Every structure is written in C-alpha cells, then in structure tokens.
CSV table of C-alpha atoms and ligand atoms in Angstrom, one decimal:
chain,number,residue,atom,x,y,z
A,3,MET,CA,-3.1,20.1,-10.5
A,4,ALA,CA,-5.4,17.1,-10.6
A,5,GLU,CA,-3.6,13.8,-11.0
A,6,LEU,CA,-6.6,12.3,-12.9
A,7,GLU,CA,-9.1,14.2,-14.9
A,8,ILE,CA,-12.1,12.6,-16.6
A,9,LYS,CA,-14.0,14.7,-19.1
A,10,ASN,CA,-17.4,14.0,-20.7
A,11,LEU,CA,-16.8,10.2,-20.9
A,12,HIS,CA,-19.4,8.3,-23.0
A,13,LYS,CA,-19.6,4.6,-23.7
A,14,LYS,CA,-22.3,2.5,-25.3
A,15,PHE,CA,-22.6,-1.2,-26.1
A,16,GLY,CA,-24.6,-1.6,-29.3
A,17,LYS,CA,-27.6,0.7,-28.7
A,18,THR,CA,-27.3,0.7,-25.0
A,19,LYS,CA,-25.8,3.9,-23.7
A,20,VAL,CA,-24.0,3.0,-20.5
A,21,LEU,CA,-22.0,6.1,-19.7
A,22,LYS,CA,-23.6,9.4,-20.7
A,23,GLY,CA,-21.0,12.1,-19.9
A,24,ILE,CA,-18.9,11.4,-16.8
A,25,ASP,CA,-16.8,14.2,-15.4
A,26,PHE,CA,-14.6,14.1,-12.3
A,27,SER,CA,-11.1,14.7,-11.1
A,28,LEU,CA,-8.9,13.3,-8.4
A,29,GLU,CA,-5.9,14.8,-6.6
A,30,LYS,CA,-2.8,12.8,-5.8
A,31,GLY,CA,-3.4,10.6,-2.7
A,32,GLU,CA,-7.2,11.1,-2.8
A,33,VAL,CA,-9.6,8.2,-2.5
A,34,VAL,CA,-12.9,8.4,-4.3
A,35,SER,CA,-15.6,5.8,-3.8
A,36,ILE,CA,-18.2,5.1,-6.4
A,37,ILE,CA,-21.6,3.9,-5.3
A,38,GLY,CA,-24.8,3.3,-7.2
A,39,SER,CA,-27.3,0.6,-8.1
A,40,SER,CA,-26.6,-2.4,-10.2
A,41,GLY,CA,-26.3,-1.5,-13.9
A,42,SER,CA,-25.6,2.2,-13.3
A,43,GLY,CA,-22.3,1.9,-15.1
A,44,LYS,CA,-19.7,1.7,-12.3
A,45,THR,CA,-17.7,-1.2,-13.7
A,46,THR,CA,-17.9,0.2,-17.2
A,47,LEU,CA,-16.4,3.5,-15.9
A,48,LEU,CA,-13.5,1.7,-14.2
A,49,ARG,CA,-12.9,-0.4,-17.3
A,50,CYS,CA,-12.8,2.7,-19.5
A,51,ILE,CA,-10.4,4.4,-17.1
A,52,ASN,CA,-8.1,1.3,-17.2
A,53,PHE,CA,-8.4,1.0,-21.0
A,54,LEU,CA,-10.0,-2.5,-20.7
A,55,GLU,CA,-12.7,-0.8,-22.8
A,56,ILE,CA,-12.2,2.3,-25.0
A,57,ALA,CA,-14.6,5.1,-24.4
A,58,ASP,CA,-16.6,6.4,-27.4
A,59,GLU,CA,-16.3,10.0,-26.4
A,60,GLY,CA,-14.4,12.1,-23.9
A,61,GLU,CA,-10.9,12.8,-22.6
A,62,ILE,CA,-8.7,11.4,-19.9
A,63,LYS,CA,-5.8,13.4,-18.4
A,64,VAL,CA,-3.1,12.3,-16.0
A,65,ASP,CA,-1.0,15.0,-14.4
A,66,GLY,CA,-2.4,17.5,-16.9
A,67,ASN,CA,-1.3,15.4,-19.9
A,68,THR,CA,-4.0,14.1,-22.2
A,69,ILE,CA,-3.5,10.3,-22.4
A,70,PHE,CA,-6.8,9.6,-24.2
A,71,LYS,CA,-9.0,11.7,-26.4
A,72,SER,CA,-11.8,10.2,-28.5
A,73,GLY,CA,-11.2,10.3,-32.2
A,74,GLU,CA,-7.4,10.1,-31.9
A,75,ASN,CA,-5.7,6.9,-33.0
A,76,ILE,CA,-4.1,4.7,-30.3
A,77,THR,CA,-1.1,2.6,-31.2
A,78,SER,CA,-0.6,-0.6,-29.2
A,79,LYS,CA,2.6,0.8,-27.6
A,80,LYS,CA,0.7,3.8,-26.4
A,81,MET,CA,-2.1,1.6,-25.1
A,82,GLN,CA,0.4,-0.4,-23.1
A,83,GLU,CA,1.9,2.8,-21.6
A,84,MET,CA,-1.6,4.1,-20.7
A,85,GLN,CA,-2.6,0.8,-19.1
A,86,LEU,CA,0.6,0.9,-16.9
A,87,LEU,CA,-0.7,4.1,-15.3
A,88,PHE,CA,-3.5,2.2,-13.7
A,89,GLY,CA,-3.9,-0.9,-11.6
A,90,MET,CA,-7.1,-2.9,-11.3
A,91,VAL,CA,-8.4,-5.2,-8.6
A,92,PHE,CA,-11.4,-7.3,-9.7
A,93,GLN,CA,-14.3,-8.6,-7.8
A,94,ASN,CA,-13.3,-12.2,-8.4
A,95,PHE,CA,-9.6,-11.8,-7.9
A,96,ASN,CA,-8.6,-13.2,-11.3
A,97,LEU,CA,-5.4,-14.7,-10.2
A,98,PHE,CA,-3.6,-17.2,-12.5
A,99,PRO,CA,-4.4,-20.6,-11.0
A,100,GLN,CA,-1.4,-22.3,-12.5
A,101,TYR,CA,1.1,-20.0,-10.8
A,102,THR,CA,2.1,-19.6,-7.2
A,103,VAL,CA,1.4,-16.5,-5.2
A,104,LEU,CA,4.9,-15.1,-5.8
A,105,GLU,CA,4.8,-16.0,-9.5
A,106,ASN,CA,1.4,-14.2,-9.8
A,107,ILE,CA,2.9,-11.0,-8.5
A,108,MET,CA,6.1,-11.3,-10.5
A,109,LEU,CA,4.6,-12.2,-13.9
A,110,ALA,CA,3.7,-8.8,-15.4
A,111,PRO,CA,6.9,-7.0,-14.2
A,112,LYS,CA,8.9,-10.0,-15.6
A,113,LEU,CA,7.3,-9.7,-19.0
A,114,HIS,CA,8.2,-6.0,-19.0
A,115,ALA,CA,11.8,-6.7,-18.1
A,116,LYS,CA,12.0,-9.3,-20.8
A,117,GLN,CA,10.7,-6.8,-23.4
A,118,LYS,CA,13.0,-4.1,-22.1
A,119,TYR,CA,16.3,-6.1,-22.0
A,120,LYS,CA,15.6,-8.5,-24.8
A,121,ASN,CA,19.0,-10.2,-25.3
A,122,ASP,CA,20.9,-8.6,-22.4
A,123,PHE,CA,20.9,-11.6,-20.1
A,124,LYS,CA,22.9,-9.9,-17.4
A,125,MET,CA,20.5,-7.0,-17.1
A,126,LYS,CA,17.5,-9.3,-17.3
A,127,LYS,CA,18.8,-11.5,-14.5
A,128,GLU,CA,19.4,-8.5,-12.3
A,129,ALA,CA,16.0,-7.1,-13.1
A,130,VAL,CA,14.3,-10.3,-12.2
A,131,GLU,CA,16.1,-10.4,-8.9
A,132,ASN,CA,14.8,-6.9,-8.2
A,133,ILE,CA,11.3,-7.9,-9.2
A,134,ARG,CA,11.5,-10.8,-6.8
A,135,GLN,CA,12.6,-8.6,-3.9
A,136,GLN,CA,9.8,-6.1,-4.7
A,137,ALA,CA,7.2,-8.9,-4.8
A,138,LEU,CA,8.4,-10.2,-1.4
A,139,THR,CA,8.1,-6.7,0.0
A,140,LEU,CA,4.6,-6.4,-1.4
A,141,LEU,CA,3.6,-9.8,0.1
A,142,GLU,CA,4.8,-8.5,3.4
A,143,ARG,CA,2.7,-5.4,3.0
A,144,VAL,CA,-0.5,-7.5,2.5
A,145,GLY,CA,0.5,-9.9,5.3
A,146,LEU,CA,1.1,-13.0,3.2
A,147,THR,CA,4.8,-13.7,3.3
A,148,ASP,CA,4.2,-17.3,4.5
A,149,LYS,CA,1.9,-18.0,1.5
A,150,LYS,CA,4.4,-17.1,-1.2
A,151,ASP,CA,4.8,-20.7,-2.6
A,152,ASN,CA,1.1,-21.6,-2.3
A,153,TYR,CA,-1.2,-21.8,-5.3
A,154,PRO,CA,-4.4,-19.5,-5.4
A,155,CYS,CA,-6.7,-22.6,-4.8
A,156,GLN,CA,-4.9,-23.1,-1.5
A,157,LEU,CA,-5.9,-19.7,-0.2
A,158,SER,CA,-9.0,-18.2,1.3
A,159,GLY,CA,-10.9,-15.6,-0.7
A,160,GLY,CA,-9.6,-12.8,1.5
A,161,GLN,CA,-6.0,-14.0,1.0
A,162,GLN,CA,-6.5,-14.3,-2.8
A,163,GLN,CA,-7.8,-10.8,-2.9
A,164,ARG,CA,-4.8,-9.5,-1.0
A,165,VAL,CA,-2.5,-11.3,-3.5
A,166,ALA,CA,-4.5,-9.6,-6.3
A,167,ILE,CA,-3.8,-6.2,-4.6
A,168,ALA,CA,-0.1,-7.0,-4.3
A,169,ARG,CA,-0.1,-8.0,-8.0
A,170,ALA,CA,-1.8,-4.7,-9.0
A,171,LEU,CA,0.8,-2.8,-7.1
A,172,ALA,CA,3.7,-4.7,-8.6
A,173,LEU,CA,3.7,-2.4,-11.7
A,174,ASN,CA,3.7,0.7,-9.6
A,175,PRO,CA,0.5,2.2,-11.0
A,176,LYS,CA,-0.2,5.9,-10.4
A,177,ILE,CA,-3.8,5.1,-9.7
A,178,LEU,CA,-5.3,1.9,-8.2
A,179,CYS,CA,-8.9,0.9,-9.1
A,180,PHE,CA,-11.0,-1.6,-7.2
A,181,ASP,CA,-14.2,-3.1,-8.5
A,182,GLU,CA,-16.2,-4.3,-5.5
A,183,PRO,CA,-13.1,-5.9,-3.9
A,184,THR,CA,-15.0,-7.5,-1.1
A,185,SER,CA,-18.3,-8.5,-2.6
A,186,ALA,CA,-17.2,-12.1,-3.4
A,187,LEU,CA,-16.0,-12.6,0.2
A,188,ASP,CA,-17.7,-14.0,3.3
A,189,PRO,CA,-18.3,-11.2,5.8
A,190,GLU,CA,-15.5,-12.4,8.1
A,191,LEU,CA,-13.0,-12.1,5.3
A,192,THR,CA,-14.0,-8.6,4.2
A,193,GLY,CA,-12.2,-6.8,7.1
A,194,GLU,CA,-8.7,-8.1,6.1
A,195,VAL,CA,-9.1,-6.7,2.6
A,196,LEU,CA,-10.5,-3.4,3.8
A,197,ASN,CA,-7.5,-3.1,6.2
A,198,VAL,CA,-5.1,-3.5,3.3
A,199,ILE,CA,-6.9,-0.7,1.4
A,200,ARG,CA,-6.8,1.5,4.6
A,201,GLY,CA,-3.1,0.9,4.7
A,202,LEU,CA,-2.7,2.0,1.1
A,203,LYS,CA,-4.6,5.2,1.8
A,204,ASN,CA,-2.2,5.9,4.7
A,205,SER,CA,0.7,5.6,2.3
A,206,ASP,CA,-0.9,8.1,-0.1
A,207,THR,CA,-2.0,5.8,-2.9
A,208,THR,CA,-4.5,7.4,-5.2
A,209,MET,CA,-7.5,5.1,-5.4
A,210,ILE,CA,-10.9,4.7,-7.1
A,211,VAL,CA,-13.0,2.2,-5.2
A,212,VAL,CA,-16.4,0.9,-6.4
A,213,THR,CA,-18.0,-0.5,-3.3
A,214,HIS,CA,-21.3,-1.4,-1.6
A,215,GLU,CA,-19.6,-1.1,1.8
A,216,MET,CA,-21.2,2.2,2.8
A,217,GLU,CA,-19.5,2.5,6.3
A,218,PHE,CA,-16.1,1.8,4.7
A,219,ALA,CA,-16.7,4.3,1.9
A,220,LYS,CA,-17.6,6.9,4.5
A,221,GLU,CA,-14.5,6.2,6.5
A,222,VAL,CA,-11.9,5.9,3.8
A,223,SER,CA,-13.1,8.3,1.0
A,224,ASP,CA,-12.2,11.9,0.4
A,225,LYS,CA,-15.0,12.1,-2.0
A,226,ILE,CA,-18.0,9.9,-3.0
A,227,ILE,CA,-19.6,9.7,-6.4
A,228,PHE,CA,-23.1,8.4,-6.7
A,229,MET,CA,-23.9,7.0,-10.2
A,230,ALA,CA,-27.3,6.5,-11.6
A,231,ASP,CA,-28.2,5.5,-15.1
A,232,GLY,CA,-24.8,6.4,-16.6
A,233,ILE,CA,-24.4,9.8,-15.1
A,234,ILE,CA,-23.0,11.2,-11.8
A,235,ALA,CA,-26.2,12.0,-10.0
A,236,GLU,CA,-24.5,13.3,-6.9
A,237,GLU,CA,-20.9,13.9,-5.8
A,238,GLY,CA,-19.4,15.3,-2.6
A,239,THR,CA,-17.7,14.5,0.7
A,240,PRO,CA,-18.9,11.4,2.6
A,241,SER,CA,-20.9,13.5,5.0
A,242,GLN,CA,-22.4,15.6,2.2
A,243,LEU,CA,-23.6,12.5,0.5
A,244,MET,CA,-24.5,10.2,3.3
A,245,ASP,CA,-25.9,12.6,5.9
A,246,ASN,CA,-27.4,15.1,3.5
A,247,PRO,CA,-28.4,13.4,0.3
A,248,LYS,CA,-30.1,15.9,-2.1
A,249,THR,CA,-31.6,13.8,-4.9
A,250,GLU,CA,-34.5,11.4,-4.5
A,251,ARG,CA,-32.5,8.7,-6.2
A,252,LEU,CA,-29.7,8.8,-3.6
A,253,ILE,CA,-32.1,9.0,-0.7
A,254,ASN,CA,-33.8,5.8,-2.0
A,255,PHE,CA,-30.5,4.1,-2.7
A,256,LEU,CA,-29.2,4.8,0.8
A,257,GLN,CA,-32.4,3.5,2.4
A,258,LYS,CA,-31.9,0.1,0.7
B,96,ATP,N1,-19.5,-5.8,-22.6
B,96,ATP,C1,-20.8,-5.4,-22.6
B,96,ATP,N2,-21.6,-5.6,-23.6
B,96,ATP,C2,-22.9,-5.2,-23.5
B,96,ATP,N3,-23.5,-4.6,-22.4
B,96,ATP,C3,-22.7,-4.4,-21.4
B,96,ATP,C4,-21.3,-4.8,-21.4
B,96,ATP,N4,-20.8,-4.4,-20.2
B,96,ATP,C5,-21.8,-3.8,-19.5
B,96,ATP,N5,-22.9,-3.8,-20.2
B,96,ATP,C6,-24.2,-3.2,-19.8
B,96,ATP,O1,-23.9,-1.9,-19.3
B,96,ATP,C7,-24.7,-1.6,-18.1
B,96,ATP,C8,-23.9,-1.2,-17.0
B,96,ATP,O2,-23.1,-2.3,-16.5
B,96,ATP,P1,-22.0,-2.2,-15.4
B,96,ATP,O3,-21.4,-3.5,-15.3
B,96,ATP,O4,-21.1,-1.1,-15.7
B,96,ATP,O5,-22.8,-1.8,-14.2
B,96,ATP,P2,-22.4,-1.8,-12.6
B,96,ATP,O6,-22.9,-0.4,-12.1
B,96,ATP,O7,-21.0,-2.1,-12.4
B,96,ATP,O8,-23.4,-2.9,-12.0
B,96,ATP,P3,-23.1,-3.9,-10.8
B,96,ATP,O9,-23.4,-3.1,-9.5
B,96,ATP,O10,-24.2,-4.9,-11.0
B,96,ATP,O11,-21.8,-4.4,-10.9
B,96,ATP,C9,-25.6,-2.9,-17.9
B,96,ATP,O12,-26.8,-2.7,-18.4
B,96,ATP,C10,-24.8,-4.0,-18.6
B,96,ATP,O13,-25.7,-5.0,-19.0
B,97,MG,MG1,-20.1,-3.7,-11.5
C-alpha cells in the first residue's frame, strides 16, 4: 500500500490556477524528486502536502487513510495532527535566530510535551530530558554535535541547513519534504547537505525533494516528477526521465 497518495490536487491564488490536478503516490522509504521551471507550482505542491496551504480540491491519503478531502471541515486539532505527519525543510533554513542550535531542535517537541502533560510536572520533566537526548542524537546524525550551543548566525549556511533537517526530524515525521534545500548555499557547502539527505535515504526515510541539482536527483531518487504549468508533465525513474525524456517541455528543460 502506498504510504502517501495524492489525488487530483488543485490550488489557485485569486484567479491564478497554480495546481491543476496533481496525482502521485509514494511507497515507504521511497524518494521522489520534483523538478520543473520556476513558477511551475513545486513549492505550492509541497506547501499543500504539508498543510501550510489548504488545497481547493483533491484528496491526500497516508497509509490508506484519507487525511484530507476537499469540502470536509478541518478542526484545528485535526490540522495539527496532519501537520505532524510531514516535516519540511525550507530553502532559507528558517531557523529561530534567538535560540541556540539545540533549542531550535527541541522547541517543537517541547511544546507538544507541554500540551500533553499540562500540569504533570514530573512527566513533563522526564519528557523534556528525552527530547534533549533525541535532539543530541539528531545533531550527531547531521554532524553538528560541537555546535549545539551556538546561535544560527554563528553557523555557515550548510550547517544551518543541517540543523533545519535535524529540527524537521525531531517530530518524527512520516514523510520529509525539502524545498530546494541547497539553492541558497555556496557550491562548496551543497555537498554536506546532500550527504545528510543521502544518509536519510539509506535509513529508509520517505522523502519528497524539490531540487535543481539534476545529478543528485538522478542518484538519490526512486522516481522523478517533472512539473510544468501546474501539472505533472512527465513522471518516471531517473533514467526514464533524464535519458529518455518524451515531452518537448522536458527536453527543453533538461537542455537549460
Ligand atoms: N501565496 C501566493 N499568492 C499568490 N500567488 C502565489 C502564491 N504562492 C505562489 N503563487 C504563484 O503560484 C505560482 C507557482 O509558484 P511556486 O512558488 O509554487 O512555483 P515554484 O515551481 O516553486 O517556482 P520556483 O522554482 O521559482 O521556486 C507562481 O506564479 C506564484 O507567483
Ligand atoms: Mg519554489
């Protein structure tokens, strides 16, 4: 059974139709890369999947359960539950500048523990200690243990992005989404972030990666989706898409 299933997703802003019926599915542990020219709707698709935007039409299923269907009311509790299924890593890292690296990673899980244990101080204290241990493990995983007490402004772009990845993992999302995770980085810092993503693939994390790094997409993806003008214009394995593009649009895109 597919871990994620997207059906007929539509989204418009005012009169501009940005997504015009997107369908795809992902198995557990699969990596899909989304490529396509600027304005084709890649970010909007990720934002709809993460519920940072609400699609106008369509359905989203996780493990066979419908978690979103247009026309059905969404309570804020349900919205929070749905958001927890997905993690998002943004182009510009979006770390909280006033918090240290460790605090950035612990913040969201701590808020959840606070909500969950309300006045049970003993449980809360225990939970926070677990969250701290998990955050340290995540920092080790992205190779930044020695930066735990630094502030984001004291880190390179590549280091900041690795913290952002650890932060996204801290809530144990089922599916991790990346929106051009290396496009704000100098070329020499790109490799360290791509390496972390390679490591996640090896540990079976399901991922959706919007990227302009074609070689990386080819290497790391099980499937590539080419978006054009709000639709999926072509979809297939890396070699199907990159070595044998069928549509004129993709051929032109790959030449650029
Ligand atoms: N909040 C919004 N309000 C109005 N229009 C929007 C909004 N978000 C996106 N758009 C429009 O939707 C279209 C698709 O934008 P989107 O950011 O999804 O493209 P993209 O494929 O991610 O492009 P890029 O490669 O430049 O990041 C664009 O025309 C954009 O101007
Ligand atoms: Mg974008």
